[in-house]
Amino acid sequence: MAVLEPSEWLDKELYSRQLPVLGPPAMQRIREAKVLLSGLQGLGAEVAKNLVLMGVGSLTLHDPHPTCWSDLAAQVFLSERDLGKSRAEASQEHLAQLNEAVQVFVHPSDITEDLLLKFQVVVLTASKLEEQLMVGALCHKHGICFLVADTRGLVGQLFCDFGDEFIVHDPTEAEPLTAAIQHITQGFPGVLTLRGEDKEHSFCDGDLVTFSGIKGMVELNSCSPRPIRVQKDRSLEIGDTSTFSPYLHGGIVTEVKRPETVRHKPLDRALIQPCVVAPSAQEAHRAHCLHQAFRALHKFQNLHGRLPQPWDPVDAEIMVTLAQNLGPLKGAEEEPLNEALLRTVALSSAGVLSPMASILGAVTAQEVLKAISRKFIPLDQWLYFDALDCLPEDEELFPNPEDCALRDSRYDGQIAVFGAGFQETLSHQHYLLVGAGAIGCELLKGFALVGLGAGASGGVTVVDMDHIEYSNLSRQFLFRPWDIDKPKAEVAAAATQDLNPDLEVMAHVQVLDHTTEHIYGDNFFSHVDGVVAAVDSFEARHYVAARCIHYLKPLLEAGTQGTKGSASVFVPYVTEVYKGPASAEASEDAPTPVCTMRRFPSTYEHTLEWARNEFEGLFRLSAETISCYQQACTSLADVDGPQMLTSLQRVLGVLRVRPQTWRDCVMWALGHWQLCFHDDIIQLLSLLPPDKVHEDGTPFWSGPKRCPQPLKFDISQDMHLLYILAAANLFAQMHGLPGSSDQIALRELLNLLLQTDPPHPAPVLAESGPEQLKELQEALEVWSKGPPLKSLVFEKDEDGNFHMDFVRAAASLQSQNYGISEPVDHAQSMRMVSQIIPAIATTTAAVAGLLGLELYKMVGRPRPVGAFRHTYLHLAENRLQRSVPSTPAIQKFHHLEWTRWDRLKVPAGQPERTLESLLAHLQEQHGLNVRMLLRGQALLYSARWSPESQAQYLPLRVTELVQQETDWVPEPGLRVLVLELSCEGEEDNTAFPPLHYELW
């Protein structure tokens, strides 16, 4: 039987979002790992789900206990049908369906030392302290990574013991620092100066670095990693270079990541001497109190055979006493325990909550992956998380024992914390979820488990226009392989109702934006209690947020990138409104100017962007431009605008001779190679020669501007051949011709062509004079006699389509032109090409759980701003920061005060008021002397108009005026017409609230 290479074990398409986060070596270790997970209540099920989705080799489940009602509040794989069955056995099949590459087993008997020896990682959830100590001691003895995770109501605990000396190969998520070299001196020490854009670098004293691409001082290119010292002027001392060749130009300096060693104590020692890392002394003390609370809960359970009864004050006082009698912790400040905190933990400890299971399950699964992959620094043993802010601020409003008593309901675990009355209110809510991707699926799971909208008048509406792709299956756990190509919203809605048949989920596949406001309008939003945004663009977030402001609906919003995530809450009149970059272009990742990419690239990212643009121009836009030309006109004299002419000239350069055979496609590819990497460079150097200087005498080719060198086609160079192979095949696809993947035959054909017909570029018109336009017209007429061209849409995930091959080769060749070093990590360069947003299941589950906590606060009584939390987490760096949102900013104009949540309301009246009446109303009621009135970009009124114009417009009814000046047509059921105004005397930064002209 053939043995697969390690790279062949990984399904790169399935894990296309996860691979950029973890990398192939870590993924390979994960794929080979064996994990034992004991405890399959809500938390254990979340850990298992995440590990299976992320591709752990095998997962053995252990939980012989029977399913009970309270399990159903947080355990996504159990239902009423499973009551009385073993949790592990009932969950096995559901987990196995998530990823056919993962083996899922059940161990039905006790955990023994022999069993533990079969695993690299062991996880205990919902376990007794005695079992934790026994299993922990055996794991520490045998070098098995050991984790304990637990949630009790609104508090959670996680413990990690990865042994006495655990080596982390790749401690951080950040890519190694790289910088372009300006100059290196010969001497002891040699001093390296960086190029202008890299002078403000982040290198530190003692960092190890390597060098590549240096011309002249080539000895550095092959040397071992060297330590550096950072000078005051930000130059770098790099050791002895006195015997090296003189430096000429070019080169990259790259940081070398160092392994780190982590030392963990076994549980019996860590239990009485916990190491809790916290940003403040106050938070450290709170963590120590929670540590003692969990110890006291174990003692209570050992004494009474159960946890404290829900909201039973007697049981709570017993637990507080037990905690106080534990004695001080070693190494901790002797500060009295917070009795109120301990009491609240005890009162709510019987509960089982889905959001808490999601958060702790995500963090636990990430720590398991750290143990397996040795990537990212693990926790410093203990983590405590509490969400007691979900409870009322006033203890008088806490639930009572009767309201929280168990009642054989699937929501018993949640009722134990919040009460039956809260559960009833939650069931009547109707929420809108925008986005059914990874976060959306996790949220829908949470909605089903907590019972959001599961009552007679409640429900959930999910909106998503996308269809399911294969790569979605590694994170979007509601989808299965047989769902590929189906609408996400419809499949997610059906899967959610399977989880909770009482929940009605309505699916909409129409996009939510300004084009569908006739669907998602006044009537639609009048039935919505809140909105959750799980979208993947800033534009979509801003639009959803604007709808929430318009309709005064609370908004929950989350996003992730790799192991980073955020969850935010925006409540009308309580918090500030959503703010963020207006678009991806406005964020840090704004695209590089075209002139820089084409003529003056200085980084590998520039060459990748240029190569990606080349693909679009050659193989997509050319076909679309021709089609547009054919449909729009029959003569070039009819072409409107220089942009279209430029595109058509580009097309002529590519399509002067329509190919008929594979040989024609190869000849075209060879000519285009010559144009891009030889002739264009020579032309550029004729305009900007290497010795060109500015008026002040400084060289033109200096700083970030690298002086290019033309390439000569060399059939023995792999990237030269790959470019021809990819370009010729794409050209053939565009013309409906058969291609070829035979590289041996391609070399033979190229050798023949180079001997008989040396490479020449496809001609491109430089100007659009009469002769050139005539030539273009003739070429297009010849082309139009054949079948239509196929426009190629860039597809990064499809193997064998030559899309990524073309971009990779083109970027590499342009890098060679400009002496730019390429990254050693091929996966990193491919991430840049495909613009993949890294994503993993753990971060997704965590942010969904965090939003679930904020959802609790939306139900029932209004809450002050101090109750809500924005959260930022970075699982790779063990950071979880929660903060209270800002209150709405107040703007003022004379006596008027408002926030972004406010609006000026003016009833239309019966009969409807005129423009003159509207202006008079604003003056009388609000003291506003209107200068301009607008509907979008259309001006409806200006105080600067002549008396004649004002006399013409003032008598018009407002709706009549809007219809006359815009293309507005009132939709049936429209309640409000939104107008904008400015006033006399306002300052430049004044933004008045919108004018809501109430039609009925």
GROMACS .gro file of N, CA and C in nm, residues 399-516:
model
  354
  399PRO      N    1  -3.348   3.619   4.141
  399PRO     CA    2  -3.457   3.520   4.138
  399PRO      C    3  -3.478   3.457   4.276
  400ASN      N    4  -3.596   3.398   4.297
  400ASN     CA    5  -3.624   3.327   4.422
  400ASN      C    6  -3.620   3.177   4.397
  401PRO      N    7  -3.602   3.096   4.501
  401PRO     CA    8  -3.588   2.950   4.483
  401PRO      C    9  -3.705   2.886   4.410
  402GLU      N   10  -3.827   2.934   4.438
  402GLU     CA   11  -3.944   2.873   4.373
  402GLU      C   12  -3.941   2.895   4.222
  403ASP      N   13  -3.902   3.015   4.179
  403ASP     CA   14  -3.899   3.046   4.037
  403ASP      C   15  -3.789   2.968   3.965
  404CYS      N   16  -3.688   2.922   4.040
  404CYS     CA   17  -3.573   2.853   3.978
  404CYS      C   18  -3.575   2.703   4.000
  405ALA      N   19  -3.682   2.650   4.056
  405ALA     CA   20  -3.690   2.507   4.083
  405ALA      C   21  -3.694   2.429   3.952
  406LEU      N   22  -3.637   2.308   3.955
  406LEU     CA   23  -3.637   2.222   3.837
  406LEU      C   24  -3.780   2.178   3.805
  407ARG      N   25  -3.808   2.166   3.674
  407ARG     CA   26  -3.945   2.133   3.631
  407ARG      C   27  -3.946   2.041   3.510
  408ASP      N   28  -3.843   1.958   3.495
  408ASP     CA   29  -3.834   1.864   3.382
  408ASP      C   30  -3.855   1.937   3.250
  409SER      N   31  -3.776   2.041   3.231
  409SER     CA   32  -3.780   2.121   3.108
  409SER      C   33  -3.641   2.120   3.046
  410ARG      N   34  -3.634   2.133   2.914
  410ARG     CA   35  -3.505   2.139   2.847
  410ARG      C   36  -3.428   2.264   2.887
  411TYR      N   37  -3.494   2.359   2.951
  411TYR     CA   38  -3.429   2.482   2.994
  411TYR      C   39  -3.398   2.483   3.144
  412ASP      N   40  -3.407   2.366   3.210
  412ASP     CA   41  -3.385   2.361   3.355
  412ASP      C   42  -3.250   2.421   3.395
  413GLY      N   43  -3.146   2.392   3.317
  413GLY     CA   44  -3.013   2.444   3.351
  413GLY      C   45  -3.009   2.595   3.349
  414GLN      N   46  -3.087   2.658   3.263
  414GLN     CA   47  -3.092   2.804   3.253
  414GLN      C   48  -3.190   2.864   3.353
  415ILE      N   49  -3.302   2.794   3.375
  415ILE     CA   50  -3.398   2.841   3.475
  415ILE      C   51  -3.334   2.844   3.613
  416ALA      N   52  -3.242   2.752   3.640
  416ALA     CA   53  -3.174   2.748   3.770
  416ALA      C   54  -3.095   2.876   3.797
  417VAL      N   55  -3.061   2.950   3.692
  417VAL     CA   56  -2.985   3.075   3.710
  417VAL      C   57  -3.077   3.196   3.703
  418PHE      N   58  -3.166   3.201   3.606
  418PHE     CA   59  -3.244   3.322   3.580
  418PHE      C   60  -3.391   3.312   3.617
  419GLY      N   61  -3.443   3.192   3.635
  419GLY     CA   62  -3.581   3.177   3.674
  419GLY      C   63  -3.674   3.151   3.557
  420ALA      N   64  -3.792   3.097   3.590
  420ALA     CA   65  -3.890   3.062   3.487
  420ALA      C   66  -3.951   3.186   3.422
  421GLY      N   67  -3.967   3.293   3.498
  421GLY     CA   68  -4.022   3.415   3.440
  421GLY      C   69  -3.933   3.472   3.332
  422PHE      N   70  -3.803   3.471   3.359
  422PHE     CA   71  -3.706   3.516   3.258
  422PHE      C   72  -3.716   3.428   3.134
  423GLN      N   73  -3.726   3.296   3.155
  423GLN     CA   74  -3.733   3.204   3.042
  423GLN      C   75  -3.857   3.232   2.956
  424GLU      N   76  -3.966   3.265   3.020
  424GLU     CA   77  -4.089   3.296   2.946
  424GLU      C   78  -4.070   3.421   2.861
  425THR      N   79  -4.009   3.524   2.919
  425THR     CA   80  -3.985   3.648   2.844
  425THR      C   81  -3.892   3.622   2.726
  426LEU      N   82  -3.788   3.542   2.750
  426LEU     CA   83  -3.692   3.510   2.644
  426LEU      C   84  -3.761   3.439   2.527
  427SER      N   85  -3.857   3.356   2.558
  427SER     CA   86  -3.924   3.279   2.452
  427SER      C   87  -4.010   3.365   2.362
  428HIS      N   88  -4.048   3.485   2.407
  428HIS     CA   89  -4.134   3.572   2.327
  428HIS      C   90  -4.054   3.671   2.242
  429GLN      N   91  -3.924   3.667   2.249
  429GLN     CA   92  -3.841   3.758   2.171
  429GLN      C   93  -3.837   3.715   2.025
  430HIS      N   94  -3.822   3.814   1.936
  430HIS     CA   95  -3.800   3.784   1.794
  430HIS      C   96  -3.674   3.858   1.751
  431TYR      N   97  -3.573   3.781   1.710
  431TYR     CA   98  -3.444   3.840   1.675
  431TYR      C   99  -3.413   3.817   1.527
  432LEU      N  100  -3.341   3.913   1.472
  432LEU     CA  101  -3.291   3.905   1.335
  432LEU      C  102  -3.142   3.874   1.341
  433LEU      N  103  -3.101   3.767   1.274
  433LEU     CA  104  -2.960   3.732   1.262
  433LEU      C  105  -2.917   3.755   1.118
  434VAL      N  106  -2.818   3.841   1.099
  434VAL     CA  107  -2.767   3.870   0.965
  434VAL      C  108  -2.635   3.796   0.949
  435GLY      N  109  -2.636   3.691   0.867
  435GLY     CA  110  -2.517   3.611   0.844
  435GLY      C  111  -2.531   3.472   0.904
  436ALA      N  112  -2.522   3.371   0.818
  436ALA     CA  113  -2.531   3.231   0.864
  436ALA      C  114  -2.400   3.158   0.835
  437GLY      N  115  -2.289   3.230   0.852
  437GLY     CA  116  -2.158   3.168   0.836
  437GLY      C  117  -2.114   3.103   0.965
  438ALA      N  118  -1.984   3.108   0.993
  438ALA     CA  119  -1.930   3.038   1.110
  438ALA      C  120  -1.988   3.094   1.241
  439ILE      N  121  -1.981   3.225   1.259
  439ILE     CA  122  -2.035   3.285   1.381
  439ILE      C  123  -2.187   3.269   1.384
  440GLY      N  124  -2.251   3.287   1.267
  440GLY     CA  125  -2.396   3.273   1.260
  440GLY      C  126  -2.443   3.135   1.302
  441CYS      N  127  -2.374   3.030   1.258
  441CYS     CA  128  -2.412   2.894   1.298
  441CYS      C  129  -2.400   2.875   1.448
  442GLU      N  130  -2.291   2.925   1.506
  442GLU     CA  131  -2.274   2.914   1.650
  442GLU      C  132  -2.385   2.990   1.724
  443LEU      N  133  -2.423   3.106   1.673
  443LEU     CA  134  -2.529   3.184   1.737
  443LEU      C  135  -2.662   3.111   1.728
  444LEU      N  136  -2.692   3.054   1.612
  444LEU     CA  137  -2.818   2.981   1.598
  444LEU      C  138  -2.823   2.862   1.694
  445LYS      N  139  -2.712   2.793   1.709
  445LYS     CA  140  -2.705   2.686   1.808
  445LYS      C  141  -2.738   2.740   1.946
  446GLY      N  142  -2.678   2.854   1.981
  446GLY     CA  143  -2.705   2.915   2.111
  446GLY      C  144  -2.850   2.957   2.127
  447PHE      N  145  -2.909   3.013   2.021
  447PHE     CA  146  -3.050   3.053   2.028
  447PHE      C  147  -3.138   2.931   2.057
  448ALA      N  148  -3.108   2.819   1.989
  448ALA     CA  149  -3.189   2.699   2.009
  448ALA      C  150  -3.175   2.647   2.152
  449LEU      N  151  -3.054   2.648   2.206
  449LEU     CA  152  -3.032   2.594   2.340
  449LEU      C  153  -3.092   2.683   2.449
  450VAL      N  154  -3.083   2.814   2.434
  450VAL     CA  155  -3.137   2.902   2.539
  450VAL      C  156  -3.287   2.924   2.522
  451GLY      N  157  -3.343   2.886   2.406
  451GLY     CA  158  -3.486   2.902   2.385
  451GLY      C  159  -3.527   3.040   2.340
  452LEU      N  160  -3.436   3.114   2.278
  452LEU     CA  161  -3.471   3.247   2.228
  452LEU      C  162  -3.579   3.234   2.120
  453GLY      N  163  -3.693   3.298   2.143
  453GLY     CA  164  -3.799   3.297   2.043
  453GLY      C  165  -3.872   3.165   2.030
  454ALA      N  166  -3.858   3.075   2.129
  454ALA     CA  167  -3.922   2.943   2.120
  454ALA      C  168  -4.067   2.945   2.167
  455GLY      N  169  -4.117   3.062   2.206
  455GLY     CA  170  -4.256   3.072   2.248
  455GLY      C  171  -4.349   3.098   2.131
  456ALA      N  172  -4.478   3.110   2.163
  456ALA     CA  173  -4.580   3.123   2.059
  456ALA      C  174  -4.560   3.246   1.972
  457SER      N  175  -4.520   3.358   2.031
  457SER     CA  176  -4.509   3.482   1.953
  457SER      C  177  -4.365   3.518   1.919
  458GLY      N  178  -4.270   3.429   1.949
  458GLY     CA  179  -4.129   3.458   1.924
  458GLY      C  180  -4.079   3.394   1.797
  459GLY      N  181  -3.950   3.409   1.773
  459GLY     CA  182  -3.889   3.347   1.656
  459GLY      C  183  -3.756   3.409   1.622
  460VAL      N  184  -3.690   3.353   1.524
  460VAL     CA  185  -3.562   3.403   1.473
  460VAL      C  186  -3.571   3.409   1.321
  461THR      N  187  -3.527   3.520   1.265
  461THR     CA  188  -3.514   3.534   1.120
  461THR      C  189  -3.367   3.540   1.086
  462VAL      N  190  -3.323   3.456   0.993
  462VAL     CA  191  -3.182   3.454   0.954
  462VAL      C  192  -3.173   3.495   0.807
  463VAL      N  193  -3.082   3.587   0.779
  463VAL     CA  194  -3.063   3.641   0.645
  463VAL      C  195  -2.922   3.609   0.597
  464ASP      N  196  -2.909   3.546   0.483
  464ASP     CA  197  -2.778   3.520   0.423
  464ASP      C  198  -2.801   3.483   0.277
  465MET      N  199  -2.733   3.551   0.187
  465MET     CA  200  -2.750   3.526   0.044
  465MET      C  201  -2.651   3.423  -0.010
  466ASP      N  202  -2.553   3.381   0.072
  466ASP     CA  203  -2.447   3.292   0.024
  466ASP      C  204  -2.492   3.147   0.021
  467HIS      N  205  -2.413   3.065  -0.051
  467HIS     CA  206  -2.434   2.922  -0.058
  467HIS      C  207  -2.318   2.850   0.010
  468ILE      N  208  -2.342   2.730   0.052
  468ILE     CA  209  -2.245   2.653   0.130
  468ILE      C  210  -2.133   2.603   0.040
  469GLU      N  211  -2.009   2.621   0.085
  469GLU     CA  212  -1.891   2.570   0.016
  469GLU      C  213  -1.823   2.464   0.103
  470TYR      N  214  -1.741   2.384   0.039
  470TYR     CA  215  -1.673   2.275   0.111
  470TYR      C  216  -1.589   2.328   0.226
  471SER      N  217  -1.519   2.440   0.204
  471SER     CA  218  -1.431   2.493   0.308
  471SER      C  219  -1.508   2.541   0.430
  472ASN      N  220  -1.640   2.563   0.418
  472ASN     CA  221  -1.720   2.607   0.533
  472ASN      C  222  -1.732   2.498   0.639
  473LEU      N  223  -1.716   2.372   0.600
  473LEU     CA  224  -1.749   2.261   0.689
  473LEU      C  225  -1.657   2.251   0.809
  474SER      N  226  -1.540   2.314   0.806
  474SER     CA  227  -1.447   2.305   0.919
  474SER      C  228  -1.482   2.402   1.031
  475ARG      N  229  -1.581   2.491   1.008
  475ARG     CA  230  -1.619   2.585   1.114
  475ARG      C  231  -1.770   2.599   1.129
  476GLN      N  232  -1.843   2.585   1.022
  476GLN     CA  233  -1.986   2.611   1.024
  476GLN      C  234  -2.059   2.479   1.048
  477PHE      N  235  -2.068   2.442   1.176
  477PHE     CA  236  -2.097   2.304   1.211
  477PHE      C  237  -2.242   2.262   1.187
  478LEU      N  238  -2.329   2.353   1.150
  478LEU     CA  239  -2.466   2.314   1.115
  478LEU      C  240  -2.474   2.253   0.975
  479PHE      N  241  -2.365   2.265   0.898
  479PHE     CA  242  -2.367   2.218   0.760
  479PHE      C  243  -2.295   2.083   0.748
  480ARG      N  244  -2.339   2.004   0.650
  480ARG     CA  245  -2.281   1.873   0.624
  480ARG      C  246  -2.241   1.865   0.476
  481PRO      N  247  -2.159   1.766   0.438
  481PRO     CA  248  -2.115   1.759   0.297
  481PRO      C  249  -2.230   1.757   0.198
  482TRP      N  250  -2.342   1.696   0.233
  482TRP     CA  251  -2.454   1.690   0.138
  482TRP      C  252  -2.527   1.824   0.125
  483ASP      N  253  -2.487   1.924   0.206
  483ASP     CA  254  -2.549   2.057   0.197
  483ASP      C  255  -2.475   2.152   0.102
  484ILE      N  256  -2.361   2.109   0.048
  484ILE     CA  257  -2.280   2.197  -0.037
  484ILE      C  258  -2.363   2.247  -0.155
  485ASP      N  259  -2.349   2.376  -0.183
  485ASP     CA  260  -2.419   2.448  -0.290
  485ASP      C  261  -2.562   2.487  -0.254
  486LYS      N  262  -2.608   2.449  -0.135
  486LYS     CA  263  -2.741   2.492  -0.092
  486LYS      C  264  -2.731   2.628  -0.022
  487PRO      N  265  -2.841   2.704  -0.015
  487PRO     CA  266  -2.837   2.835   0.055
  487PRO      C  267  -2.808   2.818   0.204
  488LYS      N  268  -2.714   2.895   0.253
  488LYS     CA  269  -2.677   2.885   0.394
  488LYS      C  270  -2.797   2.912   0.486
  489ALA      N  271  -2.873   3.017   0.456
  489ALA     CA  272  -2.983   3.056   0.544
  489ALA      C  273  -3.084   2.943   0.558
  490GLU      N  274  -3.118   2.878   0.448
  490GLU     CA  275  -3.221   2.775   0.452
  490GLU      C  276  -3.172   2.651   0.526
  491VAL      N  277  -3.049   2.609   0.499
  491VAL     CA  278  -2.995   2.491   0.567
  491VAL      C  279  -2.977   2.519   0.715
  492ALA      N  280  -2.924   2.636   0.749
  492ALA     CA  281  -2.903   2.671   0.890
  492ALA      C  282  -3.035   2.679   0.965
  493ALA      N  283  -3.138   2.733   0.901
  493ALA     CA  284  -3.269   2.743   0.966
  493ALA      C  285  -3.325   2.605   0.996
  494ALA      N  286  -3.316   2.515   0.898
  494ALA     CA  287  -3.368   2.380   0.918
  494ALA      C  288  -3.290   2.306   1.026
  495ALA      N  289  -3.157   2.321   1.026
  495ALA     CA  290  -3.073   2.253   1.127
  495ALA      C  291  -3.103   2.306   1.267
  496THR      N  292  -3.130   2.435   1.277
  496THR     CA  293  -3.160   2.495   1.408
  496THR      C  294  -3.292   2.442   1.462
  497GLN      N  295  -3.390   2.428   1.375
  497GLN     CA  296  -3.519   2.376   1.420
  497GLN      C  297  -3.508   2.228   1.460
  498ASP      N  298  -3.413   2.155   1.399
  498ASP     CA  299  -3.388   2.018   1.444
  498ASP      C  300  -3.334   2.018   1.587
  499LEU      N  301  -3.254   2.117   1.621
  499LEU     CA  302  -3.200   2.125   1.757
  499LEU      C  303  -3.309   2.157   1.859
  500ASN      N  304  -3.405   2.241   1.818
  500ASN     CA  305  -3.514   2.280   1.909
  500ASN      C  306  -3.641   2.296   1.827
  501PRO      N  307  -3.724   2.192   1.819
  501PRO     CA  308  -3.845   2.199   1.736
  501PRO      C  309  -3.942   2.309   1.776
  502ASP      N  310  -3.930   2.361   1.898
  502ASP     CA  311  -4.021   2.468   1.941
  502ASP      C  312  -3.983   2.604   1.883
  503LEU      N  313  -3.864   2.614   1.827
  503LEU     CA  314  -3.815   2.742   1.775
  503LEU      C  315  -3.847   2.754   1.627
  504GLU      N  316  -3.918   2.860   1.592
  504GLU     CA  317  -3.947   2.886   1.452
  504GLU      C  318  -3.838   2.975   1.394
  505VAL      N  319  -3.770   2.924   1.290
  505VAL     CA  320  -3.661   2.999   1.226
  505VAL      C  321  -3.700   3.024   1.081
  506MET      N  322  -3.708   3.151   1.044
  506MET     CA  323  -3.742   3.189   0.908
  506MET      C  324  -3.616   3.229   0.832
  507ALA      N  325  -3.600   3.176   0.712
  507ALA     CA  326  -3.481   3.201   0.632
  507ALA      C  327  -3.511   3.298   0.519
  508HIS      N  328  -3.421   3.394   0.498
  508HIS     CA  329  -3.429   3.487   0.386
  508HIS      C  330  -3.297   3.479   0.309
  509VAL      N  331  -3.303   3.461   0.179
  509VAL     CA  332  -3.182   3.451   0.099
  509VAL      C  333  -3.154   3.581   0.024
  510GLN      N  334  -3.239   3.682   0.041
  510GLN     CA  335  -3.213   3.812  -0.022
  510GLN      C  336  -3.117   3.890   0.066
  511VAL      N  337  -3.021   3.956   0.004
  511VAL     CA  338  -2.923   4.034   0.077
  511VAL      C  339  -2.993   4.147   0.154
  512LEU      N  340  -2.937   4.181   0.269
  512LEU     CA  341  -2.989   4.292   0.348
  512LEU      C  342  -2.904   4.416   0.317
  513ASP      N  343  -2.952   4.502   0.229
  513ASP     CA  344  -2.884   4.627   0.199
  513ASP      C  345  -2.985   4.727   0.145
  514HIS      N  346  -2.937   4.839   0.093
  514HIS     CA  347  -3.029   4.945   0.053
  514HIS      C  348  -3.118   4.904  -0.064
  515THR      N  349  -3.079   4.799  -0.138
  515THR     CA  350  -3.160   4.756  -0.252
  515THR      C  351  -3.280   4.673  -0.210
  516THR      N  352  -3.284   4.627  -0.084
  516THR     CA  353  -3.394   4.540  -0.041
  516THR      C  354  -3.474   4.602   0.075
   0.00000   0.00000   0.00000
